């Protein structure tokens, strides 16, 4: 069932999302060549706890980390590990969130370690832009399919492909709520967006083919063909006449951490 948030609940969402965004940006700013993904995860954990919130990924469905940290051909759900070392030229997707006062934030960004080759940079640029196009399509009165249509059209125009097996979702008192928000679809189809809905829009975009595989650890999702993948995510609130990006802090240097 889709949960509609009242004004007070939206305030709770703003707070949880602000901490989530700050934690994501903090993680991104601390990426360094030679660091392990477990070290990066610990920094994000400490940041969230220090700000009075709870890392809401940790323990959810048994996930061991504070953040999913996914490098290069890992699309999502990379488990922080002392065996995974970040190298120059890597693309590093961090997906993390915080819970406070009963509400959840969820956001993701693919960061670069040093200078990327042109194709990797283009994948990041296109995926990020597709997130904002998806958000622009997410208006009260529109439908969920409008979001996926906007993301898919833009990414495919640029020669990239959209993961089908994993999708965005409602966010609120639970990290994952209804509705599902696919990054592909048909405009004008799917549940109608109404004021008070809070949803995570999160394009997962592949350089080549969109087929993915889950490794035997039960979590790590990689592209089948070994191509790169990128992941950007905001939690947004559908309001009457406008849509508010609740996690905007990770992408706005003017917002103080
Ligand atoms: Mg999410």
PDB file of C-alpha atoms and ligand atoms in Angstrom:
ATOM      1  CA  UNK A   1       0.000   0.000   0.000  1.00  0.00           C
ATOM      2  CA  UNK A   2       1.327   3.454  -0.855  1.00  0.00           C
ATOM      3  CA  UNK A   3       1.813   5.571   2.270  1.00  0.00           C
ATOM      4  CA  UNK A   4       0.845   9.236   1.964  1.00  0.00           C
ATOM      5  CA  UNK A   5       2.819  11.452   4.357  1.00  0.00           C
ATOM      6  CA  UNK A   6       1.279  14.413   6.168  1.00  0.00           C
ATOM      7  CA  UNK A   7       3.160  17.663   6.838  1.00  0.00           C
ATOM      8  CA  UNK A   8       4.635  16.405  10.108  1.00  0.00           C
ATOM      9  CA  UNK A   9       5.780  13.137   8.530  1.00  0.00           C
ATOM     10  CA  UNK A  10       7.369  15.083   5.668  1.00  0.00           C
ATOM     11  CA  UNK A  11       9.393  17.014   8.241  1.00  0.00           C
ATOM     12  CA  UNK A  12      10.652  13.683   9.589  1.00  0.00           C
ATOM     13  CA  UNK A  13      11.571  12.618   6.060  1.00  0.00           C
ATOM     14  CA  UNK A  14      13.479  15.888   5.496  1.00  0.00           C
ATOM     15  CA  UNK A  15      15.576  15.268   8.588  1.00  0.00           C
ATOM     16  CA  UNK A  16      16.380  11.640   7.761  1.00  0.00           C
ATOM     17  CA  UNK A  17      17.191  12.533   4.160  1.00  0.00           C
ATOM     18  CA  UNK A  18      19.419  15.466   5.139  1.00  0.00           C
ATOM     19  CA  UNK A  19      21.585  13.169   7.273  1.00  0.00           C
ATOM     20  CA  UNK A  20      21.571  10.498   4.539  1.00  0.00           C
ATOM     21  CA  UNK A  21      22.741  13.033   1.965  1.00  0.00           C
ATOM     22  CA  UNK A  22      25.438  14.427   4.220  1.00  0.00           C
ATOM     23  CA  UNK A  23      26.713  10.912   4.972  1.00  0.00           C
ATOM     24  CA  UNK A  24      26.850  10.096   1.255  1.00  0.00           C
ATOM     25  CA  UNK A  25      28.742  13.278   0.448  1.00  0.00           C
ATOM     26  CA  UNK A  26      31.089  12.674   3.374  1.00  0.00           C
ATOM     27  CA  UNK A  27      31.822   9.192   2.049  1.00  0.00           C
ATOM     28  CA  UNK A  28      32.419  10.493  -1.464  1.00  0.00           C
ATOM     29  CA  UNK A  29      34.786  13.204  -0.245  1.00  0.00           C
ATOM     30  CA  UNK A  30      36.869  10.630   1.609  1.00  0.00           C
ATOM     31  CA  UNK A  31      37.463   8.229  -1.272  1.00  0.00           C
ATOM     32  CA  UNK A  32      41.178   7.681  -1.768  1.00  0.00           C
ATOM     33  CA  UNK A  33      43.223   5.291  -3.872  1.00  0.00           C
ATOM     34  CA  UNK A  34      44.551   2.452  -1.723  1.00  0.00           C
ATOM     35  CA  UNK A  35      41.663   2.525   0.744  1.00  0.00           C
ATOM     36  CA  UNK A  36      39.486  -0.564   1.214  1.00  0.00           C
ATOM     37  CA  UNK A  37      35.723  -0.398   0.872  1.00  0.00           C
ATOM     38  CA  UNK A  38      35.471  -1.575   4.493  1.00  0.00           C
ATOM     39  CA  UNK A  39      37.442   1.493   5.613  1.00  0.00           C
ATOM     40  CA  UNK A  40      35.142   3.728   3.594  1.00  0.00           C
ATOM     41  CA  UNK A  41      32.084   2.020   5.086  1.00  0.00           C
ATOM     42  CA  UNK A  42      33.397   2.632   8.609  1.00  0.00           C
ATOM     43  CA  UNK A  43      33.767   6.364   7.912  1.00  0.00           C
ATOM     44  CA  UNK A  44      30.141   6.536   6.762  1.00  0.00           C
ATOM     45  CA  UNK A  45      28.964   4.504   9.770  1.00  0.00           C
ATOM     46  CA  UNK A  46      30.745   6.853  12.180  1.00  0.00           C
ATOM     47  CA  UNK A  47      29.312   9.909  10.444  1.00  0.00           C
ATOM     48  CA  UNK A  48      25.725   8.690  10.687  1.00  0.00           C
ATOM     49  CA  UNK A  49      26.018   7.593  14.315  1.00  0.00           C
ATOM     50  CA  UNK A  50      27.774  10.836  15.306  1.00  0.00           C
ATOM     51  CA  UNK A  51      24.781  12.740  13.949  1.00  0.00           C
ATOM     52  CA  UNK A  52      22.353  10.824  16.139  1.00  0.00           C
ATOM     53  CA  UNK A  53      20.927   8.589  13.421  1.00  0.00           C
ATOM     54  CA  UNK A  54      20.958   4.888  12.662  1.00  0.00           C
ATOM     55  CA  UNK A  55      22.521   3.346   9.546  1.00  0.00           C
ATOM     56  CA  UNK A  56      19.356   1.876   8.080  1.00  0.00           C
ATOM     57  CA  UNK A  57      21.033  -0.459   5.570  1.00  0.00           C
ATOM     58  CA  UNK A  58      22.967  -2.288   8.270  1.00  0.00           C
ATOM     59  CA  UNK A  59      21.228  -5.547   9.079  1.00  0.00           C
ATOM     60  CA  UNK A  60      18.372  -4.934   6.624  1.00  0.00           C
ATOM     61  CA  UNK A  61      17.619  -8.345   5.051  1.00  0.00           C
ATOM     62  CA  UNK A  62      20.946  -9.346   6.652  1.00  0.00           C
ATOM     63  CA  UNK A  63      23.156  -6.842   4.786  1.00  0.00           C
ATOM     64  CA  UNK A  64      26.380  -6.409   6.805  1.00  0.00           C
ATOM     65  CA  UNK A  65      27.433  -2.885   5.780  1.00  0.00           C
ATOM     66  CA  UNK A  66      26.366   0.711   6.390  1.00  0.00           C
ATOM     67  CA  UNK A  67      26.673   1.346   2.676  1.00  0.00           C
ATOM     68  CA  UNK A  68      26.557  -0.725  -0.460  1.00  0.00           C
ATOM     69  CA  UNK A  69      29.879   0.088  -2.154  1.00  0.00           C
ATOM     70  CA  UNK A  70      30.001  -1.105  -5.750  1.00  0.00           C
ATOM     71  CA  UNK A  71      33.053  -0.656  -7.957  1.00  0.00           C
ATOM     72  CA  UNK A  72      33.257  -0.626 -11.787  1.00  0.00           C
ATOM     73  CA  UNK A  73      31.265  -3.637 -13.100  1.00  0.00           C
ATOM     74  CA  UNK A  74      29.487  -4.075  -9.755  1.00  0.00           C
ATOM     75  CA  UNK A  75      26.090  -2.481 -10.279  1.00  0.00           C
ATOM     76  CA  UNK A  76      24.717  -2.459  -6.722  1.00  0.00           C
ATOM     77  CA  UNK A  77      24.865  -4.195  -3.330  1.00  0.00           C
ATOM     78  CA  UNK A  78      28.662  -4.455  -3.115  1.00  0.00           C
ATOM     79  CA  UNK A  79      29.545  -5.643   0.388  1.00  0.00           C
ATOM     80  CA  UNK A  80      32.171  -3.468   2.112  1.00  0.00           C
ATOM     81  CA  UNK A  81      35.288  -5.613   2.355  1.00  0.00           C
ATOM     82  CA  UNK A  82      38.862  -5.435   3.564  1.00  0.00           C
ATOM     83  CA  UNK A  83      39.768  -7.306   0.376  1.00  0.00           C
ATOM     84  CA  UNK A  84      38.408  -4.698  -2.043  1.00  0.00           C
ATOM     85  CA  UNK A  85      40.890  -1.873  -2.610  1.00  0.00           C
ATOM     86  CA  UNK A  86      39.951   1.314  -4.453  1.00  0.00           C
ATOM     87  CA  UNK A  87      42.281   2.121  -7.338  1.00  0.00           C
ATOM     88  CA  UNK A  88      42.856   5.239  -9.468  1.00  0.00           C
ATOM     89  CA  UNK A  89      40.362   5.394 -12.327  1.00  0.00           C
ATOM     90  CA  UNK A  90      37.709   3.326 -10.521  1.00  0.00           C
ATOM     91  CA  UNK A  91      34.089   4.351 -10.383  1.00  0.00           C
ATOM     92  CA  UNK A  92      32.672   3.790  -6.914  1.00  0.00           C
ATOM     93  CA  UNK A  93      28.934   3.700  -6.275  1.00  0.00           C
ATOM     94  CA  UNK A  94      27.973   4.408  -2.675  1.00  0.00           C
ATOM     95  CA  UNK A  95      24.366   3.698  -1.700  1.00  0.00           C
ATOM     96  CA  UNK A  96      23.515   4.513   1.911  1.00  0.00           C
ATOM     97  CA  UNK A  97      20.862   5.887   4.198  1.00  0.00           C
ATOM     98  CA  UNK A  98      20.017   6.937   7.722  1.00  0.00           C
ATOM     99  CA  UNK A  99      17.007   6.536   9.974  1.00  0.00           C
ATOM    100  CA  UNK A 100      16.048   9.052  12.611  1.00  0.00           C
ATOM    101  CA  UNK A 101      12.838   9.606  14.573  1.00  0.00           C
ATOM    102  CA  UNK A 102      11.220   6.726  12.722  1.00  0.00           C
ATOM    103  CA  UNK A 103      11.869   7.933   9.169  1.00  0.00           C
ATOM    104  CA  UNK A 104      14.313   6.771   6.501  1.00  0.00           C
ATOM    105  CA  UNK A 105      16.449   8.451   3.873  1.00  0.00           C
ATOM    106  CA  UNK A 106      17.996   6.647   0.902  1.00  0.00           C
ATOM    107  CA  UNK A 107      20.455   7.942  -1.679  1.00  0.00           C
ATOM    108  CA  UNK A 108      23.304   6.933  -3.944  1.00  0.00           C
ATOM    109  CA  UNK A 109      26.005   8.446  -6.110  1.00  0.00           C
ATOM    110  CA  UNK A 110      28.756   7.026  -8.301  1.00  0.00           C
ATOM    111  CA  UNK A 111      32.001   8.787  -7.498  1.00  0.00           C
ATOM    112  CA  UNK A 112      35.342   8.756  -9.318  1.00  0.00           C
ATOM    113  CA  UNK A 113      38.718   7.905  -7.856  1.00  0.00           C
ATOM    114  CA  UNK A 114      40.943  10.391  -9.641  1.00  0.00           C
ATOM    115  CA  UNK A 115      40.571  10.989 -13.349  1.00  0.00           C
ATOM    116  CA  UNK A 116      38.319   8.699 -15.339  1.00  0.00           C
ATOM    117  CA  UNK A 117      38.585   7.691 -18.942  1.00  0.00           C
ATOM    118  CA  UNK A 118      36.151   9.494 -21.224  1.00  0.00           C
ATOM    119  CA  UNK A 119      33.663   6.622 -21.525  1.00  0.00           C
ATOM    120  CA  UNK A 120      33.411   6.106 -17.761  1.00  0.00           C
ATOM    121  CA  UNK A 121      32.912   9.830 -17.250  1.00  0.00           C
ATOM    122  CA  UNK A 122      30.207   9.870 -19.923  1.00  0.00           C
ATOM    123  CA  UNK A 123      28.393   6.982 -18.204  1.00  0.00           C
ATOM    124  CA  UNK A 124      28.412   8.905 -14.928  1.00  0.00           C
ATOM    125  CA  UNK A 125      27.249  12.133 -16.571  1.00  0.00           C
ATOM    126  CA  UNK A 126      24.412  10.469 -18.476  1.00  0.00           C
ATOM    127  CA  UNK A 127      23.222   8.413 -15.495  1.00  0.00           C
ATOM    128  CA  UNK A 128      23.176  11.453 -13.225  1.00  0.00           C
ATOM    129  CA  UNK A 129      21.323  13.535 -15.784  1.00  0.00           C
ATOM    130  CA  UNK A 130      18.785  10.720 -16.210  1.00  0.00           C
ATOM    131  CA  UNK A 131      18.088  10.875 -12.479  1.00  0.00           C
ATOM    132  CA  UNK A 132      17.213  14.564 -12.763  1.00  0.00           C
ATOM    133  CA  UNK A 133      15.066  13.902 -15.836  1.00  0.00           C
ATOM    134  CA  UNK A 134      13.268  11.191 -13.863  1.00  0.00           C
ATOM    135  CA  UNK A 135      12.704  13.630 -11.017  1.00  0.00           C
ATOM    136  CA  UNK A 136      11.378  16.249 -13.467  1.00  0.00           C
ATOM    137  CA  UNK A 137       8.818  13.670 -14.636  1.00  0.00           C
ATOM    138  CA  UNK A 138       7.784  12.875 -11.042  1.00  0.00           C
ATOM    139  CA  UNK A 139       4.979  15.349 -10.468  1.00  0.00           C
ATOM    140  CA  UNK A 140       1.639  15.145  -8.699  1.00  0.00           C
ATOM    141  CA  UNK A 141      -0.833  13.923 -11.319  1.00  0.00           C
ATOM    142  CA  UNK A 142       1.793  12.069 -13.381  1.00  0.00           C
ATOM    143  CA  UNK A 143       2.280   8.319 -13.266  1.00  0.00           C
ATOM    144  CA  UNK A 144       5.161   6.143 -12.154  1.00  0.00           C
ATOM    145  CA  UNK A 145       5.704   5.056 -15.771  1.00  0.00           C
ATOM    146  CA  UNK A 146       6.499   8.656 -16.713  1.00  0.00           C
ATOM    147  CA  UNK A 147       9.598   8.499 -14.517  1.00  0.00           C
ATOM    148  CA  UNK A 148      10.927   5.267 -16.008  1.00  0.00           C
ATOM    149  CA  UNK A 149      10.134   6.445 -19.513  1.00  0.00           C
ATOM    150  CA  UNK A 150      12.171   9.626 -19.002  1.00  0.00           C
ATOM    151  CA  UNK A 151      15.164   7.730 -17.564  1.00  0.00           C
ATOM    152  CA  UNK A 152      15.129   4.966 -20.154  1.00  0.00           C
ATOM    153  CA  UNK A 153      14.692   7.228 -23.175  1.00  0.00           C
ATOM    154  CA  UNK A 154      17.610   9.450 -22.230  1.00  0.00           C
ATOM    155  CA  UNK A 155      20.013   6.638 -21.339  1.00  0.00           C
ATOM    156  CA  UNK A 156      19.223   4.578 -24.429  1.00  0.00           C
ATOM    157  CA  UNK A 157      19.633   7.659 -26.639  1.00  0.00           C
ATOM    158  CA  UNK A 158      23.196   7.784 -25.335  1.00  0.00           C
ATOM    159  CA  UNK A 159      23.841   4.116 -26.069  1.00  0.00           C
ATOM    160  CA  UNK A 160      23.529   2.854 -22.496  1.00  0.00           C
ATOM    161  CA  UNK A 161      21.111   0.295 -21.045  1.00  0.00           C
ATOM    162  CA  UNK A 162      18.766   0.140 -18.045  1.00  0.00           C
ATOM    163  CA  UNK A 163      18.881  -2.628 -15.411  1.00  0.00           C
ATOM    164  CA  UNK A 164      15.486  -4.336 -15.202  1.00  0.00           C
ATOM    165  CA  UNK A 165      15.829  -6.539 -12.111  1.00  0.00           C
ATOM    166  CA  UNK A 166      16.184  -3.715  -9.576  1.00  0.00           C
ATOM    167  CA  UNK A 167      14.019  -0.622  -9.246  1.00  0.00           C
ATOM    168  CA  UNK A 168      13.310   2.457  -7.132  1.00  0.00           C
ATOM    169  CA  UNK A 169      10.675   2.430  -4.429  1.00  0.00           C
ATOM    170  CA  UNK A 170       8.617   4.323  -1.889  1.00  0.00           C
ATOM    171  CA  UNK A 171      10.500   5.431   1.245  1.00  0.00           C
ATOM    172  CA  UNK A 172       9.099   6.370   4.647  1.00  0.00           C
ATOM    173  CA  UNK A 173       8.816   4.612   7.968  1.00  0.00           C
ATOM    174  CA  UNK A 174      10.189   1.619   6.048  1.00  0.00           C
ATOM    175  CA  UNK A 175      13.228   1.924   3.793  1.00  0.00           C
ATOM    176  CA  UNK A 176      11.395   0.046   1.058  1.00  0.00           C
ATOM    177  CA  UNK A 177       7.720   0.847   0.582  1.00  0.00           C
ATOM    178  CA  UNK A 178       5.289   0.770  -2.325  1.00  0.00           C
ATOM    179  CA  UNK A 179       5.232   1.670  -5.129  1.00  0.00           C
ATOM    180  CA  UNK A 180       8.025   0.137  -7.167  1.00  0.00           C
ATOM    181  CA  UNK A 181       9.604   2.805  -9.376  1.00  0.00           C
ATOM    182  CA  UNK A 182      11.238   1.177 -12.427  1.00  0.00           C
ATOM    183  CA  UNK A 183      13.843   3.014 -14.486  1.00  0.00           C
ATOM    184  CA  UNK A 184      12.127   1.872 -17.673  1.00  0.00           C
ATOM    185  CA  UNK A 185       8.539   1.904 -18.785  1.00  0.00           C
ATOM    186  CA  UNK A 186       5.725   3.520 -20.671  1.00  0.00           C
ATOM    187  CA  UNK A 187       4.619   7.093 -20.123  1.00  0.00           C
ATOM    188  CA  UNK A 188       1.104   7.363 -18.720  1.00  0.00           C
ATOM    189  CA  UNK A 189       1.191   3.891 -17.112  1.00  0.00           C
ATOM    190  CA  UNK A 190       1.503   2.754 -13.518  1.00  0.00           C
ATOM    191  CA  UNK A 191       0.296   4.177 -10.212  1.00  0.00           C
ATOM    192  CA  UNK A 192      -0.612   7.863 -10.146  1.00  0.00           C
ATOM    193  CA  UNK A 193       1.692  10.159  -8.209  1.00  0.00           C
ATOM    194  CA  UNK A 194      -0.093  12.204  -5.572  1.00  0.00           C
ATOM    195  CA  UNK A 195       1.016  14.846  -3.065  1.00  0.00           C
ATOM    196  CA  UNK A 196       2.460  13.300   0.079  1.00  0.00           C
ATOM    197  CA  UNK A 197       4.221  10.388  -1.636  1.00  0.00           C
ATOM    198  CA  UNK A 198       7.952  10.055  -0.935  1.00  0.00           C
ATOM    199  CA  UNK A 199       9.866   7.898  -3.397  1.00  0.00           C
ATOM    200  CA  UNK A 200      13.439   6.927  -4.194  1.00  0.00           C
ATOM    201  CA  UNK A 201      14.308   7.341  -7.874  1.00  0.00           C
ATOM    202  CA  UNK A 202      17.507   5.440  -8.652  1.00  0.00           C
ATOM    203  CA  UNK A 203      18.685   4.785 -12.210  1.00  0.00           C
ATOM    204  CA  UNK A 204      21.079   1.820 -12.470  1.00  0.00           C
ATOM    205  CA  UNK A 205      22.631   2.144 -15.906  1.00  0.00           C
ATOM    206  CA  UNK A 206      25.053  -0.120 -17.767  1.00  0.00           C
ATOM    207  CA  UNK A 207      27.716   0.820 -20.266  1.00  0.00           C
ATOM    208  CA  UNK A 208      26.870  -2.117 -22.533  1.00  0.00           C
ATOM    209  CA  UNK A 209      24.286  -4.850 -21.976  1.00  0.00           C
ATOM    210  CA  UNK A 210      21.778  -4.553 -19.134  1.00  0.00           C
ATOM    211  CA  UNK A 211      21.945  -8.195 -18.055  1.00  0.00           C
ATOM    212  CA  UNK A 212      23.190  -8.671 -14.499  1.00  0.00           C
ATOM    213  CA  UNK A 213      24.164 -11.570 -12.248  1.00  0.00           C
ATOM    214  CA  UNK A 214      24.186 -11.957  -8.464  1.00  0.00           C
ATOM    215  CA  UNK A 215      27.325 -13.521  -7.016  1.00  0.00           C
ATOM    216  CA  UNK A 216      27.338 -16.483  -4.642  1.00  0.00           C
ATOM    217  CA  UNK A 217      27.608 -14.122  -1.632  1.00  0.00           C
ATOM    218  CA  UNK A 218      23.919 -13.476  -2.263  1.00  0.00           C
ATOM    219  CA  UNK A 219      24.382  -9.694  -2.602  1.00  0.00           C
ATOM    220  CA  UNK A 220      26.921  -8.463  -5.133  1.00  0.00           C
ATOM    221  CA  UNK A 221      25.240  -7.644  -8.444  1.00  0.00           C
ATOM    222  CA  UNK A 222      27.551  -7.361 -11.455  1.00  0.00           C
ATOM    223  CA  UNK A 223      27.058  -6.792 -15.150  1.00  0.00           C
ATOM    224  CA  UNK A 224      27.229 -10.111 -16.993  1.00  0.00           C
ATOM    225  CA  UNK A 225      29.442  -8.738 -19.737  1.00  0.00           C
ATOM    226  CA  UNK A 226      31.885  -7.028 -17.363  1.00  0.00           C
ATOM    227  CA  UNK A 227      30.936  -3.528 -18.559  1.00  0.00           C
ATOM    228  CA  UNK A 228      30.760  -0.598 -16.176  1.00  0.00           C
ATOM    229  CA  UNK A 229      27.597   0.395 -14.322  1.00  0.00           C
ATOM    230  CA  UNK A 230      26.543   3.594 -12.551  1.00  0.00           C
ATOM    231  CA  UNK A 231      23.907   4.326  -9.910  1.00  0.00           C
ATOM    232  CA  UNK A 232      22.505   7.667  -8.763  1.00  0.00           C
ATOM    233  CA  UNK A 233      19.599   8.066  -6.343  1.00  0.00           C
ATOM    234  CA  UNK A 234      17.572  10.759  -4.641  1.00  0.00           C
ATOM    235  CA  UNK A 235      14.645  10.457  -2.268  1.00  0.00           C
ATOM    236  CA  UNK A 236      12.028  12.996  -3.358  1.00  0.00           C
ATOM    237  CA  UNK A 237       8.689  14.206  -2.011  1.00  0.00           C
ATOM    238  CA  UNK A 238       5.786  14.710  -4.392  1.00  0.00           C
ATOM    239  CA  UNK A 239       4.049  17.904  -3.246  1.00  0.00           C
ATOM    240  CA  UNK A 240       1.131  19.898  -4.633  1.00  0.00           C
ATOM    241  CA  UNK A 241       2.604  21.833  -7.549  1.00  0.00           C
ATOM    242  CA  UNK A 242       6.233  20.888  -7.003  1.00  0.00           C
ATOM    243  CA  UNK A 243       8.578  18.007  -6.238  1.00  0.00           C
ATOM    244  CA  UNK A 244      11.173  18.450  -3.512  1.00  0.00           C
ATOM    245  CA  UNK A 245      14.524  16.631  -3.597  1.00  0.00           C
ATOM    246  CA  UNK A 246      14.909  15.584   0.031  1.00  0.00           C
ATOM    247  CA  UNK A 247      18.484  14.232  -0.318  1.00  0.00           C
ATOM    248  CA  UNK A 248      19.810  17.175  -2.359  1.00  0.00           C
ATOM    249  CA  UNK A 249      22.803  17.675  -0.016  1.00  0.00           C
ATOM    250  CA  UNK A 250      24.956  15.046  -1.701  1.00  0.00           C
ATOM    251  CA  UNK A 251      24.920  16.974  -4.939  1.00  0.00           C
ATOM    252  CA  UNK A 252      24.942  20.564  -3.715  1.00  0.00           C
ATOM    253  CA  UNK A 253      28.209  21.957  -2.339  1.00  0.00           C
ATOM    254  CA  UNK A 254      26.301  24.991  -1.020  1.00  0.00           C
ATOM    255  CA  UNK A 255      24.617  22.837   1.599  1.00  0.00           C
ATOM    256  CA  UNK A 256      26.776  22.564   4.708  1.00  0.00           C
ATOM    257  CA  UNK A 257      27.484  19.076   5.986  1.00  0.00           C
TER     258      UNK A 257
HETATM  259 MG1  LIG B   1      16.940   2.799  -2.823  1.00  0.00          MG
END
